[in-house]
Coordinates of C-alpha atoms in Angstrom, one line a residue:
M13 CA 10.4 -9.8 3.3
A14 CA 11.3 -11.2 0.0
G15 CA 14.9 -11.8 1.0
S16 CA 16.6 -15.1 1.8
N17 CA 15.4 -15.0 5.5
T18 CA 11.9 -16.3 4.9
E19 CA 10.7 -16.1 8.5
Y20 CA 7.1 -16.2 7.3
M21 CA 7.7 -19.8 6.3
R22 CA 8.9 -20.6 9.8
G23 CA 5.6 -19.2 11.1
L24 CA 3.6 -21.2 8.6
D25 CA 5.5 -24.3 9.5
R26 CA 4.8 -23.8 13.1
W27 CA 1.1 -23.4 12.6
A28 CA 0.7 -25.6 9.6
D29 CA -2.1 -27.6 11.0
Q30 CA -4.1 -24.5 11.9
A31 CA -3.2 -21.9 9.3
R32 CA -6.2 -21.2 7.0
G33 CA -4.8 -18.1 5.2
F34 CA -1.8 -15.9 4.8
L35 CA -2.1 -12.2 5.0
F36 CA 0.7 -10.5 3.1
S37 CA 1.0 -6.8 3.9
A38 CA 3.8 -5.0 1.8
A39 CA 4.7 -2.4 -0.8
G40 CA 3.6 0.8 1.0
N41 CA 7.1 1.8 2.1
D42 CA 8.3 1.2 -1.5
V43 CA 6.2 4.1 -2.7
I44 CA 5.6 6.4 0.3
G45 CA 8.3 5.4 2.6
Q46 CA 12.1 6.2 2.8
D47 CA 14.9 4.7 0.8
I48 CA 18.0 3.1 2.4
S49 CA 19.6 6.6 2.6
G50 CA 16.6 7.9 4.6
Q51 CA 15.2 10.0 1.7
P52 CA 11.5 10.0 0.8
V53 CA 10.9 7.6 -2.1
L54 CA 8.4 10.1 -3.5
T55 CA 11.3 12.5 -4.3
K56 CA 12.4 10.0 -7.0
L57 CA 8.9 9.3 -8.2
L58 CA 7.9 12.9 -8.8
K59 CA 8.9 15.7 -11.2
Q60 CA 9.3 19.3 -10.1
Y61 CA 6.0 21.0 -9.9
Q62 CA 4.9 22.7 -13.1
A63 CA 1.7 24.9 -13.0
G64 CA -1.0 23.7 -15.5
Q65 CA 0.4 20.2 -15.9
S66 CA -1.8 17.1 -15.0
A67 CA -1.3 14.8 -12.1
A68 CA -0.1 12.1 -14.5
W69 CA 2.5 14.4 -16.0
H70 CA 4.1 15.0 -12.6
I71 CA 4.9 11.3 -12.1
N72 CA 8.3 10.0 -13.2
R73 CA 6.8 7.1 -15.1
D74 CA 10.1 5.3 -15.7
E75 CA 10.9 5.4 -12.0
L76 CA 7.4 4.3 -11.0
D77 CA 7.5 1.4 -13.5
A78 CA 10.8 0.3 -12.1
T79 CA 9.5 0.5 -8.5
V80 CA 6.4 -1.5 -9.4
G81 CA 8.6 -4.0 -11.2
R82 CA 10.7 -4.6 -8.0
I83 CA 7.5 -4.9 -6.0
R84 CA 6.2 -7.5 -8.5
T85 CA 9.4 -9.5 -8.1
G86 CA 9.1 -9.5 -4.3
Y87 CA 5.4 -10.5 -4.3
S88 CA 6.0 -13.3 -6.8
K89 CA 8.9 -14.6 -4.7
V90 CA 6.8 -14.7 -1.5
I91 CA 3.8 -16.3 -3.3
T92 CA 5.8 -19.0 -5.1
T93 CA 7.8 -19.7 -1.9
I94 CA 4.6 -20.5 -0.1
Q95 CA 2.9 -22.3 -2.9
S96 CA 5.9 -24.5 -3.7
N97 CA 5.4 -26.1 -0.3
R98 CA 2.9 -28.9 -0.8
R99 CA 1.2 -28.2 2.5
F100 CA 0.4 -24.7 1.5
K101 CA -0.2 -25.1 -2.2
T102 CA -3.8 -24.1 -1.9
L103 CA -3.5 -21.9 1.1
P104 CA -5.4 -18.6 0.5
I105 CA -3.0 -15.6 0.3
F106 CA -4.5 -12.2 0.9
V107 CA -2.8 -9.1 -0.4
H108 CA -4.0 -5.5 0.0
G109 CA -3.2 -1.9 -0.7
Y110 CA -3.9 1.6 0.7
D111 CA -7.0 3.7 0.4
Y112 CA -6.4 7.1 -1.3
P113 CA -4.8 9.3 1.4
F114 CA -4.9 13.1 1.8
P115 CA -1.4 14.5 1.7
Y116 CA -1.0 17.3 4.3
P117 CA -2.3 20.0 4.1
T118 CA -5.4 19.7 2.0
D119 CA -6.4 23.3 2.8
D120 CA -6.2 25.8 5.7
N121 CA -8.6 23.8 7.7
D122 CA -6.6 20.6 7.8
N123 CA -6.1 20.1 11.5
R124 CA -4.5 16.6 11.6
N125 CA -1.8 16.8 14.2
P126 CA -0.4 13.3 15.1
I127 CA 1.7 13.0 18.2
Y128 CA 4.0 10.4 16.7
A129 CA 5.0 12.1 13.4
A130 CA 5.2 15.5 11.8
Q131 CA 2.0 16.6 10.0
D132 CA 3.6 16.3 6.6
E133 CA 6.2 13.6 7.3
Y134 CA 5.0 10.9 5.0
L135 CA 3.7 12.8 1.9
G136 CA 3.4 16.5 2.4
K137 CA 7.1 17.3 2.8
P138 CA 8.3 15.7 -0.5
F139 CA 5.5 17.5 -2.3
K140 CA 6.4 20.8 -0.7
D141 CA 10.1 20.3 -1.4
L142 CA 9.3 19.9 -5.1
G143 CA 7.2 23.1 -5.2
F144 CA 3.7 21.6 -5.2
P145 CA 0.9 23.9 -3.8
A146 CA -1.2 22.7 -0.9
D147 CA -4.2 21.5 -3.0
L148 CA -5.8 18.2 -4.2
L149 CA -3.3 17.8 -7.1
R150 CA -1.2 16.0 -4.5
R151 CA -3.9 13.5 -3.8
D152 CA -4.6 13.0 -7.5
I153 CA -1.0 12.1 -8.0
V154 CA -0.9 9.6 -5.1
K155 CA -4.1 8.0 -6.5
I156 CA -2.4 7.2 -9.7
M157 CA 0.4 5.5 -7.8
I158 CA -1.9 3.5 -5.6
D159 CA -3.9 2.4 -8.7
A160 CA -0.7 1.2 -10.2
L161 CA -0.1 -1.0 -7.1
Y162 CA -3.6 -2.4 -7.3
T163 CA -3.2 -3.2 -11.0
L164 CA -0.2 -5.2 -10.0
M165 CA -2.0 -7.0 -7.3
Y166 CA -4.9 -7.9 -9.5
E167 CA -2.5 -9.2 -12.1
L168 CA -0.8 -11.4 -9.5
S169 CA -4.3 -12.7 -8.4
A170 CA -5.0 -13.6 -12.0
Q171 CA -1.5 -15.2 -12.4
Y172 CA -1.4 -17.2 -9.2
S173 CA -4.3 -19.3 -7.9
H174 CA -5.5 -18.8 -4.4
V175 CA -4.3 -15.1 -4.3
H176 CA -7.0 -12.7 -3.2
V177 CA -7.0 -8.9 -3.3
V178 CA -8.4 -6.8 -0.5
D179 CA -9.2 -3.5 -2.2
A180 CA -9.3 -0.7 0.4
R181 CA -9.9 2.1 -2.1
G182 CA -12.8 4.3 -1.1
S183 CA -13.1 3.0 2.4
M184 CA -12.0 6.2 4.1
P185 CA -13.3 8.9 1.7
T186 CA -13.3 11.9 4.0
L187 CA -10.5 13.7 5.9
D188 CA -12.0 13.1 9.3
L189 CA -11.3 9.3 8.9
W190 CA -7.6 9.9 8.7
A191 CA -5.4 10.3 11.8
D192 CA -2.5 11.4 9.6
E193 CA -1.4 11.2 6.0
I194 CA -1.4 7.4 5.8
H195 CA -3.1 6.0 8.9
G196 CA -6.8 5.9 9.6
T197 CA -8.7 6.9 12.8
K198 CA -10.5 4.2 14.8
D199 CA -13.5 4.6 12.5
G200 CA -11.4 4.8 9.4
F201 CA -9.6 1.5 10.2
A202 CA -12.9 -0.1 11.1
A203 CA -14.1 0.7 7.6
V204 CA -10.9 -0.9 6.1
A205 CA -11.3 -3.9 8.4
N206 CA -14.8 -4.5 6.9
R207 CA -13.1 -4.8 3.5
F208 CA -10.8 -7.5 4.9
R209 CA -13.7 -9.2 6.6
A210 CA -15.7 -9.4 3.4
V211 CA -12.9 -11.0 1.3
I212 CA -11.8 -13.4 4.0
A213 CA -15.4 -14.5 4.7
N214 CA -16.0 -15.1 1.0
T215 CA -12.8 -17.2 0.8
I216 CA -12.5 -19.2 4.0
T217 CA -15.5 -21.3 5.1
P218 CA -16.1 -21.1 8.9
Q219 CA -15.3 -24.3 10.7

């Protein structure tokens, strides 16, 4: 998205007379996705499991900081590219992050079984490969990473005018609202949509 092929600007140019906001959805794959070799990014961000150590201890902080730094560079480029165009200088830009997911399995009663992915495809397998037990330590670790992304987004909102953060944390607090490790159910996503609706309504005056 932050490369030289700024197709989002072509979209904005096409709808310049009607565009009232720009929703920028990014960064998830940089933390819980796969790298260019197809390996889970989490494998690089985590240390091998050590019993008795905290969630924060298990995070490779240097690697996480480097990842967040790359994300900051990408976000900044997209924001400045949009705002450097005089037509979109004051266009509201909405950024957002994840809620806190539940890496599979949370316990023996975790019956999530998506038809489009393995049960542990996104989060659970990297944790398992590094020796982590199936308990909520996994979720506590991911919370720290997600909070780091939100810290970045709020810093960008403070740095650049007209950038607004949709904070999805806490919108899907129970396992039954998650279809898999990173996607909500219909009710779960409805709760997230309400977070978007509130920020957008507070920013854009209805015509």
